[in-house]
């Protein structure tokens, strides 16, 4: 049985092809991509022009789908019962079964999850059958779009289609809370669900530890390779493995993008670092990545990974 409208089937096909789709939600329009496809997620970052990789929210169809992506404890279950579907995003530990790519989480060991309430978003998510990364569908630094025309105006080139779900009900983004083991529930971003409504259920909430949460690259839970990183390397020295970039790299090394494409490099970044790290090398020597396109975000991430740690 197939009750999908042509627009939904078309959007599902586009998403399966790694294309981006404008998705209405009850808060703001999202720029949706298959969260499991790092190439598609890299294109989201490219379209938004973000200077660094912020973690993206994975949108899922229901609580069961959320549990595939993240570990929801009893508190998270209570919040889900009360507010999902709806404009609440919960940051929880990523589950071993998660389909969302590491790039979608910006390498974090936590994941932001939300079950949107908008009818078209729900239809799209159940027809697609997997998590969708969807940041607000605006270029970085601009206002979030609250109707389909605004998405077309701002990001028309990047999307293969915009599902028109009319004007958004709320017009302000979802409320984000973290629900992490051994920590109180924290409010990370005020939004469409008021603090009062959350506190009615949970009691007083603590604010985010600002520097910790708002700078994901510095989180202790943030993925940093065990090996050291040496940047701007031309070749590997003894004890090092080389992470290449572009056509000048030796053919036998791991290469972020043999053709020198920064979108492809972004899609390969976390997996490549993890694999080289697992090789047991003392240092990962990384060839220069130009600062153009997603190169700026890649270099930001590489510098953080290379910085001395305690
Ligand atoms: O209402 C909304 O939430 C909209 C609609 C489209 O769903 N989406 C949205 O996404 O506002 P975005 O990417 O513009 O904002 C997501 C925020 C980011 O600022 C990011 O810092 C935070 O969520 N976030 C996502 N995952 C996180 C994580 N694992 N840890 C901390 N913060 C996270
Ligand atoms: Mg936004």
Tab-separated table of C-alpha atoms and ligand atoms in Angstrom:
chain	number	residue	atom	x	y	z
A	1	UNK	CA	0.000	0.000	0.000
A	2	UNK	CA	1.330	3.382	-0.875
A	3	UNK	CA	-0.502	6.461	0.315
A	4	UNK	CA	2.357	8.824	-0.389
A	5	UNK	CA	1.557	11.949	-2.329
A	6	UNK	CA	3.699	12.565	-5.426
A	7	UNK	CA	5.510	15.388	-3.617
A	8	UNK	CA	6.476	13.094	-0.730
A	9	UNK	CA	7.613	10.255	-3.020
A	10	UNK	CA	9.688	12.711	-5.014
A	11	UNK	CA	11.246	14.104	-1.843
A	12	UNK	CA	12.049	10.596	-0.573
A	13	UNK	CA	13.753	9.754	-3.885
A	14	UNK	CA	15.754	12.974	-3.749
A	15	UNK	CA	16.853	12.282	-0.165
A	16	UNK	CA	17.867	8.709	-1.034
A	17	UNK	CA	19.988	10.210	-3.844
A	18	UNK	CA	21.779	12.380	-1.319
A	19	UNK	CA	19.980	15.556	-2.390
A	20	UNK	CA	18.644	18.235	-0.044
A	21	UNK	CA	14.973	19.002	0.507
A	22	UNK	CA	13.249	21.968	2.155
A	23	UNK	CA	11.128	20.474	4.946
A	24	UNK	CA	8.390	22.327	6.806
A	25	UNK	CA	8.235	21.832	10.552
A	26	UNK	CA	6.039	23.464	13.185
A	27	UNK	CA	8.949	25.725	14.188
A	28	UNK	CA	10.844	26.795	11.064
A	29	UNK	CA	11.661	25.214	7.692
A	30	UNK	CA	14.570	22.798	7.763
A	31	UNK	CA	17.195	21.984	5.146
A	32	UNK	CA	16.818	18.216	5.222
A	33	UNK	CA	19.360	15.568	4.241
A	34	UNK	CA	19.742	11.832	4.834
A	35	UNK	CA	21.542	11.921	8.199
A	36	UNK	CA	23.236	8.588	7.458
A	37	UNK	CA	24.848	9.933	4.285
A	38	UNK	CA	27.931	11.984	5.157
A	39	UNK	CA	28.145	13.383	1.605
A	40	UNK	CA	24.622	14.736	1.852
A	41	UNK	CA	25.328	16.148	5.316
A	42	UNK	CA	28.484	17.824	3.988
A	43	UNK	CA	26.340	19.509	1.338
A	44	UNK	CA	24.113	20.885	4.111
A	45	UNK	CA	27.120	22.528	5.750
A	46	UNK	CA	28.259	23.827	2.359
A	47	UNK	CA	24.818	25.267	1.542
A	48	UNK	CA	24.554	26.994	4.916
A	49	UNK	CA	28.057	28.364	4.651
A	50	UNK	CA	28.857	27.465	8.247
A	51	UNK	CA	32.421	28.318	9.236
A	52	UNK	CA	32.673	25.260	11.450
A	53	UNK	CA	30.730	22.027	11.794
A	54	UNK	CA	27.918	22.566	14.276
A	55	UNK	CA	26.185	19.385	15.251
A	56	UNK	CA	22.845	19.020	13.438
A	57	UNK	CA	19.562	17.793	14.864
A	58	UNK	CA	18.480	14.351	13.641
A	59	UNK	CA	14.742	14.391	12.989
A	60	UNK	CA	12.976	11.067	13.407
A	61	UNK	CA	9.436	9.767	12.931
A	62	UNK	CA	8.697	8.598	16.467
A	63	UNK	CA	10.074	7.499	19.815
A	64	UNK	CA	11.098	4.057	18.521
A	65	UNK	CA	13.136	5.657	15.750
A	66	UNK	CA	14.657	8.023	18.315
A	67	UNK	CA	15.815	5.057	20.406
A	68	UNK	CA	17.699	3.673	17.394
A	69	UNK	CA	19.717	6.913	17.286
A	70	UNK	CA	20.162	7.816	20.931
A	71	UNK	CA	20.001	6.483	24.473
A	72	UNK	CA	16.941	7.947	26.133
A	73	UNK	CA	16.854	7.451	29.877
A	74	UNK	CA	13.746	7.676	32.050
A	75	UNK	CA	13.833	11.481	32.145
A	76	UNK	CA	14.132	11.630	28.370
A	77	UNK	CA	11.265	9.153	28.079
A	78	UNK	CA	9.098	11.384	30.264
A	79	UNK	CA	9.939	14.429	28.141
A	80	UNK	CA	9.267	12.492	24.945
A	81	UNK	CA	5.864	11.368	26.226
A	82	UNK	CA	4.954	14.929	27.113
A	83	UNK	CA	6.334	16.857	24.144
A	84	UNK	CA	6.844	14.584	21.135
A	85	UNK	CA	5.830	15.049	18.439
A	86	UNK	CA	6.660	18.690	18.986
A	87	UNK	CA	9.321	21.400	19.230
A	88	UNK	CA	11.601	19.764	21.804
A	89	UNK	CA	15.107	18.629	20.889
A	90	UNK	CA	16.927	16.349	23.297
A	91	UNK	CA	20.689	15.924	23.305
A	92	UNK	CA	21.402	12.385	24.532
A	93	UNK	CA	24.263	9.866	24.239
A	94	UNK	CA	24.489	8.447	20.738
A	95	UNK	CA	23.340	4.820	20.511
A	96	UNK	CA	25.494	2.032	19.077
A	97	UNK	CA	22.685	1.411	16.556
A	98	UNK	CA	22.570	5.017	15.302
A	99	UNK	CA	22.236	5.511	11.570
A	100	UNK	CA	23.152	9.204	11.772
A	101	UNK	CA	26.648	9.852	10.456
A	102	UNK	CA	29.451	11.131	12.597
A	103	UNK	CA	29.576	14.303	10.513
A	104	UNK	CA	25.916	15.025	11.338
A	105	UNK	CA	26.913	14.997	15.019
A	106	UNK	CA	30.105	16.940	14.283
A	107	UNK	CA	32.002	14.043	15.801
A	108	UNK	CA	30.287	14.319	19.197
A	109	UNK	CA	29.374	11.280	21.270
A	110	UNK	CA	25.971	12.878	21.826
A	111	UNK	CA	23.139	13.419	19.370
A	112	UNK	CA	20.332	15.992	19.129
A	113	UNK	CA	16.986	14.291	18.450
A	114	UNK	CA	13.559	15.615	17.703
A	115	UNK	CA	10.226	14.258	16.477
A	116	UNK	CA	8.575	17.172	14.644
A	117	UNK	CA	4.806	17.605	14.767
A	118	UNK	CA	4.172	19.097	11.325
A	119	UNK	CA	2.022	16.697	9.252
A	120	UNK	CA	4.224	16.917	6.144
A	121	UNK	CA	7.422	16.419	8.137
A	122	UNK	CA	5.906	13.350	9.773
A	123	UNK	CA	4.797	11.949	6.418
A	124	UNK	CA	8.230	12.549	4.960
A	125	UNK	CA	10.001	10.933	7.927
A	126	UNK	CA	7.855	7.822	7.936
A	127	UNK	CA	8.081	7.437	4.156
A	128	UNK	CA	11.855	7.934	4.259
A	129	UNK	CA	12.290	5.534	7.172
A	130	UNK	CA	15.481	7.004	8.621
A	131	UNK	CA	16.822	10.054	10.403
A	132	UNK	CA	16.966	13.404	8.607
A	133	UNK	CA	19.497	16.053	9.531
A	134	UNK	CA	17.751	19.383	9.261
A	135	UNK	CA	19.183	22.652	10.432
A	136	UNK	CA	17.059	25.722	9.851
A	137	UNK	CA	16.994	26.362	6.099
A	138	UNK	CA	18.842	29.667	6.107
A	139	UNK	CA	22.369	30.624	5.192
A	140	UNK	CA	24.484	30.945	8.346
A	141	UNK	CA	23.859	34.264	10.083
A	142	UNK	CA	20.466	34.904	8.428
A	143	UNK	CA	16.973	34.544	9.834
A	144	UNK	CA	15.298	31.155	9.896
A	145	UNK	CA	12.672	30.803	7.139
A	146	UNK	CA	9.052	30.338	8.169
A	147	UNK	CA	7.508	29.760	4.760
A	148	UNK	CA	8.386	27.817	1.625
A	149	UNK	CA	9.082	30.928	-0.470
A	150	UNK	CA	11.741	32.086	1.957
A	151	UNK	CA	13.553	28.745	1.591
A	152	UNK	CA	13.452	28.994	-2.192
A	153	UNK	CA	14.721	32.576	-2.036
A	154	UNK	CA	17.580	31.823	0.340
A	155	UNK	CA	18.653	28.310	-0.585
A	156	UNK	CA	16.802	27.537	-3.826
A	157	UNK	CA	20.001	26.523	-5.574
A	158	UNK	CA	20.925	23.970	-2.926
A	159	UNK	CA	17.628	22.091	-2.669
A	160	UNK	CA	16.059	19.810	-5.226
A	161	UNK	CA	12.625	20.745	-3.906
A	162	UNK	CA	10.838	22.536	-1.105
A	163	UNK	CA	7.818	20.807	0.407
A	164	UNK	CA	5.274	23.565	0.884
A	165	UNK	CA	3.622	23.101	4.259
A	166	UNK	CA	2.373	26.662	4.562
A	167	UNK	CA	3.588	29.163	7.141
A	168	UNK	CA	5.127	27.661	10.300
A	169	UNK	CA	3.007	27.702	13.455
A	170	UNK	CA	5.678	28.749	15.864
A	171	UNK	CA	8.349	30.585	13.868
A	172	UNK	CA	10.883	30.050	16.631
A	173	UNK	CA	13.175	27.077	16.807
A	174	UNK	CA	12.752	24.065	19.052
A	175	UNK	CA	13.810	24.182	22.680
A	176	UNK	CA	16.995	22.175	23.192
A	177	UNK	CA	17.756	20.333	26.439
A	178	UNK	CA	20.531	17.899	27.231
A	179	UNK	CA	19.602	14.700	29.045
A	180	UNK	CA	22.924	13.052	29.815
A	181	UNK	CA	23.858	10.383	32.380
A	182	UNK	CA	24.984	11.729	35.727
A	183	UNK	CA	23.997	15.281	34.825
A	184	UNK	CA	20.907	17.326	35.532
A	185	UNK	CA	18.731	18.164	32.546
A	186	UNK	CA	20.099	21.384	31.110
A	187	UNK	CA	18.507	24.015	28.911
A	188	UNK	CA	20.837	24.513	25.936
A	189	UNK	CA	18.624	26.735	23.792
A	190	UNK	CA	15.365	28.413	24.780
A	191	UNK	CA	12.730	27.881	22.121
A	192	UNK	CA	9.160	27.062	21.260
A	193	UNK	CA	8.487	25.114	24.473
A	194	UNK	CA	8.804	27.412	27.468
A	195	UNK	CA	11.029	26.698	30.435
A	196	UNK	CA	7.897	26.744	32.644
A	197	UNK	CA	6.357	23.837	30.785
A	198	UNK	CA	9.555	21.799	31.087
A	199	UNK	CA	10.075	22.664	34.737
A	200	UNK	CA	6.475	21.736	35.549
A	201	UNK	CA	7.520	18.211	34.670
A	202	UNK	CA	11.122	18.080	35.836
A	203	UNK	CA	11.589	20.725	38.502
A	204	UNK	CA	14.108	23.566	38.142
A	205	UNK	CA	16.521	23.178	35.223
A	206	UNK	CA	20.124	24.202	35.133
A	207	UNK	CA	21.453	26.338	32.344
A	208	UNK	CA	24.051	25.014	29.963
A	209	UNK	CA	27.635	25.187	31.059
A	210	UNK	CA	28.203	27.818	28.431
A	211	UNK	CA	31.735	27.213	27.327
A	212	UNK	CA	31.378	23.508	27.514
A	213	UNK	CA	28.285	23.019	25.387
A	214	UNK	CA	28.348	25.934	22.992
A	215	UNK	CA	31.812	25.090	21.746
A	216	UNK	CA	31.394	21.451	20.728
A	217	UNK	CA	34.989	21.186	19.546
A	218	UNK	CA	36.174	21.660	23.105
A	219	UNK	CA	33.851	19.206	24.778
A	220	UNK	CA	35.749	16.468	26.554
A	221	UNK	CA	33.293	14.016	24.976
A	222	UNK	CA	34.186	15.370	21.559
A	223	UNK	CA	35.979	12.901	19.384
A	224	UNK	CA	39.668	13.646	19.342
A	225	UNK	CA	42.063	11.097	17.900
A	226	UNK	CA	44.380	9.310	20.289
A	227	UNK	CA	47.254	9.956	17.906
A	228	UNK	CA	48.743	13.411	17.639
A	229	UNK	CA	48.083	15.480	14.525
A	230	UNK	CA	50.707	17.313	12.513
A	231	UNK	CA	49.118	19.800	10.144
A	232	UNK	CA	50.354	21.240	6.845
A	233	UNK	CA	52.452	18.115	6.299
A	234	UNK	CA	53.985	17.401	2.909
A	235	UNK	CA	54.713	13.758	3.626
A	236	UNK	CA	54.719	11.225	6.442
A	237	UNK	CA	57.829	10.966	8.578
A	238	UNK	CA	58.824	7.731	10.348
A	239	UNK	CA	56.105	6.687	12.837
A	240	UNK	CA	53.488	8.786	11.060
A	241	UNK	CA	50.593	7.958	8.759
A	242	UNK	CA	49.615	10.429	6.082
A	243	UNK	CA	46.152	11.852	5.600
A	244	UNK	CA	46.228	13.238	2.098
A	245	UNK	CA	44.197	15.797	0.237
A	246	UNK	CA	44.040	16.414	-3.497
A	247	UNK	CA	45.765	14.965	-6.556
A	248	UNK	CA	49.302	15.683	-5.282
A	249	UNK	CA	48.966	13.164	-2.430
A	250	UNK	CA	50.788	9.823	-2.769
A	251	UNK	CA	48.433	7.264	-4.319
A	252	UNK	CA	48.721	4.773	-1.445
A	253	UNK	CA	47.703	7.123	1.374
A	254	UNK	CA	44.261	7.701	2.832
A	255	UNK	CA	42.979	10.700	0.869
A	256	UNK	CA	40.201	13.029	2.048
A	257	UNK	CA	39.457	13.849	-1.574
A	258	UNK	CA	41.706	12.737	-4.436
A	259	UNK	CA	40.142	15.398	-6.675
A	260	UNK	CA	40.578	18.152	-4.073
A	261	UNK	CA	36.856	18.671	-3.402
A	262	UNK	CA	36.240	20.104	0.075
A	263	UNK	CA	32.655	18.785	0.270
A	264	UNK	CA	33.916	15.260	-0.348
A	265	UNK	CA	36.731	15.862	2.146
A	266	UNK	CA	34.256	16.935	4.832
A	267	UNK	CA	32.225	13.792	4.264
A	268	UNK	CA	35.357	11.650	4.754
A	269	UNK	CA	36.945	13.594	7.614
A	270	UNK	CA	35.765	11.813	10.767
A	271	UNK	CA	35.890	8.315	9.303
A	272	UNK	CA	39.409	8.872	7.949
A	273	UNK	CA	40.702	10.224	11.252
A	274	UNK	CA	39.171	7.311	13.103
A	275	UNK	CA	40.616	4.710	10.771
A	276	UNK	CA	44.111	6.208	10.836
A	277	UNK	CA	43.880	6.520	14.602
A	278	UNK	CA	43.042	2.810	14.807
A	279	UNK	CA	46.170	1.978	12.807
A	280	UNK	CA	48.147	2.694	15.968
A	281	UNK	CA	50.367	5.341	14.409
A	282	UNK	CA	51.935	7.803	16.795
A	283	UNK	CA	51.053	10.820	14.656
A	284	UNK	CA	48.679	11.546	11.805
A	285	UNK	CA	50.356	13.894	9.341
A	286	UNK	CA	47.714	15.891	7.501
A	287	UNK	CA	48.346	17.520	4.144
A	288	UNK	CA	47.166	21.124	3.761
A	289	UNK	CA	43.496	21.657	2.952
A	290	UNK	CA	42.736	25.013	1.285
A	291	UNK	CA	40.552	27.367	3.318
A	292	UNK	CA	37.927	27.644	0.567
A	293	UNK	CA	34.420	26.162	0.694
A	294	UNK	CA	34.154	23.617	3.511
A	295	UNK	CA	37.940	23.808	3.896
A	296	UNK	CA	37.502	26.475	6.559
A	297	UNK	CA	35.361	24.174	8.699
A	298	UNK	CA	37.661	21.208	8.053
A	299	UNK	CA	40.694	23.250	9.113
A	300	UNK	CA	38.870	24.497	12.205
A	301	UNK	CA	38.152	20.897	13.185
A	302	UNK	CA	41.698	19.753	12.411
A	303	UNK	CA	43.212	22.552	14.487
A	304	UNK	CA	41.023	21.565	17.438
A	305	UNK	CA	42.044	17.930	17.067
A	306	UNK	CA	45.711	18.960	16.863
A	307	UNK	CA	45.599	21.266	19.887
A	308	UNK	CA	47.315	20.059	23.053
A	309	UNK	CA	44.955	18.230	25.381
A	310	UNK	CA	45.009	17.619	29.061
B	1	LIG	O1	13.268	24.018	15.356
B	1	LIG	C1	14.371	23.542	15.091
B	1	LIG	O2	15.075	22.965	15.944
B	1	LIG	C2	14.843	23.624	13.626
B	1	LIG	C3	13.876	22.794	12.775
B	1	LIG	C4	14.260	22.755	11.326
B	1	LIG	O3	13.764	21.504	13.314
B	1	LIG	N1	16.191	23.186	13.483
B	1	LIG	C5	17.228	23.915	13.963
B	1	LIG	O4	18.461	23.361	13.694
B	1	LIG	O5	17.106	24.958	14.568
B	1	LIG	P1	19.853	24.171	13.783
B	1	LIG	O6	20.896	23.288	13.171
B	1	LIG	O7	19.710	25.520	13.186
B	1	LIG	O8	20.135	24.244	15.311
B	1	LIG	C6	20.515	23.077	15.965
B	1	LIG	C7	21.262	23.397	17.216
B	1	LIG	C8	22.692	23.783	16.910
B	1	LIG	O9	22.927	25.113	17.314
B	1	LIG	C9	23.528	22.831	17.735
B	1	LIG	O10	24.474	23.508	18.484
B	1	LIG	C10	22.520	22.118	18.635
B	1	LIG	O11	21.309	22.205	17.973
B	1	LIG	N2	22.882	20.695	18.733
B	1	LIG	C11	22.569	19.684	17.896
B	1	LIG	N3	23.130	18.529	18.301
B	1	LIG	C12	23.809	18.814	19.434
B	1	LIG	C13	24.624	18.062	20.339
B	1	LIG	N4	24.873	16.777	20.153
B	1	LIG	N5	25.174	18.712	21.385
B	1	LIG	C14	24.949	20.035	21.593
B	1	LIG	N6	24.200	20.805	20.769
B	1	LIG	C15	23.645	20.205	19.716
B	2	LIG	MG1	19.470	27.901	12.923
